[in-house]
Coordinates of C-alpha atoms in Angstrom, one line a residue:
M1 CA 18.1 11.7 -26.6
P2 CA 18.4 13.4 -23.2
I3 CA 21.7 12.0 -22.3
T4 CA 24.4 14.8 -22.8
D5 CA 27.6 13.1 -21.3
I6 CA 28.9 9.6 -20.3
T7 CA 32.1 9.5 -18.4
T8 CA 34.1 6.5 -17.3
D9 CA 36.7 6.9 -14.5
P10 CA 38.7 3.7 -14.0
E11 CA 40.5 5.1 -11.1
A12 CA 37.6 6.2 -9.1
L13 CA 35.7 3.0 -10.2
T14 CA 32.7 5.2 -11.5
L15 CA 30.4 5.5 -14.5
T16 CA 28.7 8.9 -14.5
V17 CA 25.8 9.7 -17.0
T18 CA 24.5 13.1 -17.4
A19 CA 21.0 13.9 -18.8
D20 CA 19.1 17.1 -19.4
F21 CA 15.3 17.7 -19.5
T22 CA 12.8 20.5 -20.2
V23 CA 10.6 19.7 -17.2
S24 CA 10.6 20.6 -13.5
V25 CA 12.9 18.7 -10.9
S26 CA 9.8 17.6 -9.2
R27 CA 8.3 16.0 -12.5
L28 CA 11.6 14.2 -13.2
W29 CA 11.7 13.0 -9.5
D30 CA 8.2 11.7 -9.7
A31 CA 9.1 9.6 -13.0
Y32 CA 11.6 7.8 -11.0
L33 CA 9.6 7.2 -7.8
D34 CA 6.3 6.0 -9.4
P35 CA 6.6 2.5 -10.5
R36 CA 3.9 3.1 -13.3
Q37 CA 6.3 5.6 -14.8
I38 CA 9.7 4.2 -14.1
E39 CA 8.9 0.9 -15.7
R40 CA 8.2 2.6 -19.0
F41 CA 11.8 3.8 -19.4
W42 CA 13.9 1.6 -17.0
G43 CA 14.4 -1.4 -19.5
P44 CA 15.4 -1.0 -23.0
P45 CA 12.5 -0.9 -25.7
E46 CA 12.8 -4.6 -26.4
Y47 CA 13.2 -5.5 -22.8
P48 CA 10.5 -3.5 -20.9
A49 CA 10.5 -3.7 -17.1
I50 CA 7.8 -4.5 -14.6
F51 CA 8.3 -3.3 -11.0
T52 CA 6.6 -5.3 -8.5
R53 CA 8.0 -3.4 -5.6
H54 CA 9.4 0.1 -5.4
D55 CA 9.8 1.3 -1.7
A56 CA 11.3 5.0 -2.2
H57 CA 12.5 5.4 1.6
P58 CA 15.6 4.6 3.3
G59 CA 15.7 0.8 4.0
G60 CA 13.2 0.3 1.3
F61 CA 13.4 -2.3 -1.5
S62 CA 12.7 -2.4 -5.2
Q63 CA 12.3 -5.5 -7.4
Y64 CA 11.7 -5.6 -11.0
C65 CA 12.1 -7.9 -14.2
M66 CA 12.8 -7.1 -17.9
T67 CA 11.3 -9.6 -20.4
G68 CA 12.7 -10.0 -23.8
P69 CA 10.9 -10.8 -27.2
E70 CA 11.5 -14.4 -26.7
G71 CA 10.2 -14.5 -23.0
D72 CA 13.8 -14.4 -21.6
R73 CA 13.9 -12.6 -18.3
S74 CA 16.6 -10.4 -16.6
C75 CA 15.7 -9.4 -13.0
G76 CA 17.1 -6.8 -10.6
Y77 CA 16.7 -5.1 -7.3
W78 CA 17.4 -1.9 -5.6
Q79 CA 18.2 -1.6 -1.8
W80 CA 17.3 1.9 -1.0
I81 CA 20.2 3.7 1.2
A82 CA 19.3 7.3 1.2
V83 CA 16.6 9.7 0.0
D84 CA 16.5 13.5 0.0
A85 CA 13.5 14.6 -1.9
P86 CA 13.7 15.9 -4.6
R87 CA 17.6 16.4 -4.5
F88 CA 18.9 12.9 -4.7
F89 CA 18.6 9.2 -3.7
E90 CA 20.9 6.5 -3.4
V91 CA 20.6 2.8 -3.8
R92 CA 22.4 -0.4 -4.1
D93 CA 21.5 -2.0 -7.6
G94 CA 22.1 -5.5 -8.4
F95 CA 20.9 -8.7 -10.2
A96 CA 18.3 -10.4 -8.8
H97 CA 16.5 -14.1 -9.0
E98 CA 13.1 -14.6 -10.3
D99 CA 11.7 -14.6 -6.9
G100 CA 13.4 -11.0 -6.3
S101 CA 16.0 -12.3 -4.1
P102 CA 19.5 -10.9 -4.8
N103 CA 21.9 -12.9 -7.1
T104 CA 25.0 -12.6 -5.2
E105 CA 27.0 -14.5 -7.9
L106 CA 26.8 -11.5 -10.1
P107 CA 28.1 -7.8 -9.5
H108 CA 26.1 -5.3 -7.5
M109 CA 26.9 -1.5 -7.6
R110 CA 26.0 1.7 -5.6
M111 CA 24.1 4.2 -7.6
V112 CA 23.7 7.7 -6.8
F113 CA 20.9 9.8 -8.6
E114 CA 21.3 13.6 -8.2
F115 CA 18.3 16.1 -9.5
Q116 CA 19.4 19.5 -10.4
E117 CA 17.6 22.6 -11.4
T118 CA 18.7 24.2 -14.7
A119 CA 17.7 27.3 -16.7
L120 CA 15.8 25.2 -19.2
G121 CA 14.4 22.7 -16.6
S122 CA 16.2 19.9 -14.8
R123 CA 19.5 17.8 -14.9
L124 CA 19.9 14.2 -13.6
V125 CA 23.5 13.1 -12.9
T126 CA 23.6 9.3 -12.2
T127 CA 26.8 8.1 -10.8
T128 CA 27.5 4.4 -10.6
H129 CA 30.1 3.3 -8.1
F130 CA 31.7 -0.2 -8.7
T131 CA 33.7 -2.3 -6.3
S132 CA 36.5 -3.3 -8.7
L133 CA 37.8 -2.5 -12.1
E134 CA 36.9 -6.0 -13.1
E135 CA 33.4 -5.6 -12.3
L136 CA 33.2 -2.2 -14.3
E137 CA 34.6 -3.9 -17.2
Q138 CA 32.3 -7.1 -16.8
L139 CA 29.4 -4.9 -16.7
Q140 CA 30.5 -2.7 -19.6
G141 CA 31.0 -6.0 -21.5
M142 CA 27.4 -7.0 -20.7
G143 CA 26.1 -4.0 -22.6
M144 CA 25.4 -1.8 -19.6
M145 CA 26.0 1.5 -21.3
E146 CA 24.2 0.5 -24.4
G147 CA 21.2 -0.6 -22.4
M148 CA 21.1 2.4 -20.3
S149 CA 21.2 4.9 -23.3
A150 CA 18.3 2.8 -25.1
A151 CA 16.4 2.9 -21.9
M152 CA 16.8 6.7 -21.5
G153 CA 15.5 7.3 -24.7
Q154 CA 12.2 6.5 -23.8
I155 CA 11.9 9.0 -20.9
D156 CA 11.0 12.1 -22.7
A157 CA 7.6 10.5 -23.8
V158 CA 6.8 9.5 -20.2
L159 CA 7.6 13.1 -18.9
A160 CA 5.5 14.6 -21.6
D161 CA 2.5 12.4 -20.5
L162 CA 1.9 14.2 -17.2
A163 CA -2.0 13.6 -17.4
S164 CA -1.7 9.8 -17.1
F165 CA 0.0 10.1 -13.6
A166 CA -1.6 13.5 -12.1
A167 CA -3.9 13.5 -9.2
G168 CA -7.6 13.5 -9.9
R169 CA -7.5 10.6 -12.4
G170 CA -9.2 8.0 -10.2
T171 CA -8.3 4.6 -9.2
E172 CA -6.3 2.7 -11.9
L173 CA -5.9 -0.9 -12.4
Q174 CA -2.9 -2.8 -14.1
L175 CA -2.4 -6.5 -14.5
I176 CA 0.9 -7.8 -13.5
G177 CA 1.9 -11.2 -14.9
D178 CA -0.5 -14.0 -14.6
R179 CA -1.7 -13.9 -10.9
A180 CA -1.2 -10.2 -9.7
A181 CA -3.0 -6.8 -10.1
R182 CA -1.9 -3.4 -9.3
V183 CA -4.3 -0.7 -8.0
S184 CA -2.8 2.9 -8.0
R185 CA -4.2 6.2 -7.2
V186 CA -2.8 9.7 -6.3
I187 CA -4.6 10.7 -3.0
R188 CA -4.6 14.4 -2.1
G189 CA -2.9 14.3 1.2
T190 CA 0.5 13.7 2.9
V191 CA 1.9 10.2 3.3
E192 CA 1.4 10.6 7.3
Q193 CA -2.3 11.4 6.7
V194 CA -3.0 8.5 4.2
W195 CA -1.1 5.9 6.5
R196 CA -3.0 7.1 9.6
A197 CA -6.2 6.7 7.5
H198 CA -5.4 3.0 6.9
M199 CA -4.2 2.2 10.5
D200 CA -6.7 4.0 12.6
A201 CA -10.0 1.9 13.1
D202 CA -12.2 5.0 13.6
L203 CA -10.9 6.7 10.5
L204 CA -11.3 3.5 8.3
R205 CA -15.0 3.2 9.4
R206 CA -15.4 6.8 7.9
W207 CA -14.1 6.0 4.3
Q208 CA -13.4 2.5 3.5
L209 CA -17.2 1.8 2.6
G210 CA -17.2 1.2 -1.0
P211 CA -20.5 2.3 -2.6
D212 CA -23.1 4.0 -0.6
G213 CA -25.4 2.1 1.6
W214 CA -22.9 0.1 3.5
T215 CA -21.5 0.4 7.0
M216 CA -18.5 -1.0 8.6
P217 CA -19.4 -2.5 12.2
I218 CA -16.3 -4.6 12.5
C219 CA -12.8 -3.0 12.1
E220 CA -9.9 -4.5 13.8
V221 CA -6.5 -3.2 12.8
P222 CA -3.1 -4.9 13.7
T223 CA -0.1 -2.9 14.9
E224 CA 2.5 -5.7 14.9
V225 CA 3.7 -8.3 12.6
G226 CA 2.0 -11.6 13.4
Q227 CA -1.3 -9.9 14.4
H228 CA -4.5 -10.4 12.5
H229 CA -6.9 -8.0 11.0
R230 CA -10.6 -8.4 10.6
S231 CA -13.1 -6.1 9.0
G232 CA -16.9 -6.5 8.4
W233 CA -19.6 -4.5 6.3
Q234 CA -23.4 -4.5 6.4
N235 CA -25.8 -3.5 3.8
T236 CA -28.2 -1.2 5.7
A237 CA -31.0 -2.0 3.0
D238 CA -31.0 -5.9 3.2
G239 CA -28.6 -6.6 6.0
Q240 CA -26.1 -8.5 3.8
Q241 CA -22.7 -9.0 5.5
F242 CA -19.4 -10.0 4.4
G243 CA -15.7 -9.2 5.3
F244 CA -12.1 -9.9 5.3
T245 CA -9.4 -11.3 7.6
G246 CA -5.7 -12.0 7.4
E247 CA -2.4 -11.5 9.0
L248 CA 0.2 -8.6 9.0
L249 CA 3.2 -9.9 7.5
E250 CA 5.4 -6.7 7.0
V251 CA 5.3 -3.2 8.2
S252 CA 7.4 -0.1 7.8
A253 CA 5.5 2.8 8.7
P254 CA 4.5 5.4 7.1
Y255 CA 5.4 3.7 3.7
R256 CA 4.6 -0.2 3.4
A257 CA 2.5 -2.7 4.9
V258 CA 2.0 -6.2 3.6
T259 CA -1.0 -8.4 4.6
T260 CA -2.7 -11.7 3.7
E261 CA -6.3 -11.5 3.1
K262 CA -9.4 -13.9 2.8
M263 CA -13.0 -13.2 2.6
W264 CA -15.5 -14.3 5.1
T265 CA -19.3 -14.5 5.2
P266 CA -21.7 -15.5 7.8
E267 CA -21.9 -19.0 6.3
D268 CA -18.0 -19.2 6.4
P269 CA -17.0 -16.9 9.3
E270 CA -13.3 -18.2 9.6
A271 CA -13.0 -17.8 5.7
A272 CA -11.9 -21.6 5.4
G273 CA -13.2 -21.9 2.0
S274 CA -12.0 -18.5 0.6
P275 CA -8.9 -18.1 -1.5
E276 CA -6.0 -16.1 0.2
T277 CA -4.3 -13.1 -1.4
R278 CA -1.2 -11.2 -0.5
N279 CA -1.7 -7.3 -0.4
E280 CA 1.4 -5.0 -0.6
L281 CA 0.5 -1.5 0.1
T282 CA 3.1 1.3 -0.6
L283 CA 2.6 5.0 -0.2
T284 CA 4.9 7.4 -1.9
P285 CA 5.1 11.3 -1.7
V286 CA 4.6 12.7 -5.4
E287 CA 3.6 16.1 -6.6
G288 CA -0.1 16.5 -5.8
G289 CA -0.3 14.2 -2.8
T290 CA 0.6 10.7 -2.1
L291 CA 0.8 7.8 -4.7
L292 CA -1.0 4.8 -3.2
S293 CA 0.0 1.5 -4.8
L294 CA -1.6 -1.7 -3.9
L295 CA -0.1 -4.9 -5.4
I296 CA -2.6 -8.0 -4.9
T297 CA -1.3 -11.3 -5.7
Y298 CA -4.0 -14.0 -6.3
P299 CA -3.5 -17.8 -6.1
D300 CA -4.3 -18.1 -9.9
T301 CA -5.5 -16.2 -13.0
A302 CA -9.2 -17.4 -12.8
T303 CA -9.6 -16.1 -9.1
R304 CA -7.9 -12.7 -10.1
D305 CA -10.3 -12.3 -13.0
M306 CA -13.3 -13.4 -10.9
V307 CA -12.6 -10.9 -8.3
L308 CA -11.8 -7.9 -10.6
A309 CA -15.2 -8.6 -12.6
T310 CA -17.1 -7.9 -9.4
G311 CA -16.6 -4.2 -9.7
M312 CA -13.8 -4.0 -7.1
V313 CA -11.9 -1.2 -8.5
D314 CA -15.1 1.0 -8.7
G315 CA -15.8 0.3 -5.0
M316 CA -12.3 1.3 -4.3
E317 CA -12.5 4.5 -6.0
A318 CA -15.6 5.3 -4.1
S319 CA -13.9 4.7 -0.9
Y320 CA -10.7 6.7 -1.9
A321 CA -12.8 9.6 -2.9
R322 CA -14.5 9.5 0.5
L323 CA -11.1 9.4 2.1
E324 CA -10.1 12.6 0.4
S325 CA -13.2 14.6 1.0
E326 CA -14.4 13.3 4.5
V327 CA -11.1 12.2 6.2
I328 CA -8.2 14.3 4.7
G329 CA -10.6 17.1 3.6
A330 CA -8.8 17.8 0.1

C-alpha cells in the first residue's frame, strides 16, 4: 500500500493523502494523465473505472464511470483548473450523471495533486478541499477514504507495468462499452507537432495514407467549429476511391478536437447511406512523446464490430508510423 499518511483538518476543510513510490516523478505523473493507466487504479477493485474523456490541460474535462459487480454505476467528472507538468495539477472533482454532465445535487470538491521527488523515488500529496464541514462529513460517510485506500492499493502494479504504455508499442485498441472504441498510441513528437500534423492539409497528405499504394487527393481541414472536413483516398493500382466527411464540433488547440464522420464513395458522394460516428481526438504530453487517444463512438455494436473487422487499426498504425518517420522525423 503506497499511502503513508491520511490527515483530516476540519478547520481548513481539507483531507490530505500522502503516498510514496519507488518510481520517478515523470512515471507517476504519466500514470495519472494517461486514461489507459488511471482507469486501472482510480476506482476500487470491485468498481473499476473507465475514462471516456481525460483532457489534461487547463479548461479541460474528464469523464469516468465506475461499474460494480451487479452492474451498478457511479459516474464522476474532473474540470481541469491548472496544470504544471510534472509538478502538480488541480481539478474540480464531482459526481456526474450517466451522460457525463455534473450532478449538482451532490457535493463537489477541489483537488490538488502535488508530485515531489524523494530519495527513493517520488511522493504524491493529494489535498481535497471541501466547501463545508457538512460536505466533508457526508463524503466520509459515503466511504470516500475507504474507497481511496482500496483504489490506491492497485497503483503499484500499474507503475511497474511500464512496457504496456511506453512509446514504440504501436497502435492499440480498447473496446469501451457497447458502442465505442478507443485507439491509443504514443507518438514520438511534441503535442504541437502532432497537432499540426492533424490540422495541416499538406502534412496530412504525407502521412494519413494507411497501407502503401494509396494517395490522398482530397484533404479539406476545418479550422472553426461548424465547418466541415472532407478527405478522399485513391488506390494507385486500380483507381478505387473512398473518403470521409463530417463536421468539427469542438476544438481546443493543441489538445482536443471532436468531429463527426461518415464514409463516402463514388456511388454515395454525400455519404447519405453511411452510419455516422463521433470522433474525439485528445493529445497528452507523456514521457517519450505525445499520447494520442481517439475515442470513436459508433451508432451500435454491429457497426463498430464491422468497421474494426476491416483492419482499420492496422491501417492507422501504418499511418502513425509514417507520421513519426516522414513528418516529425523521429
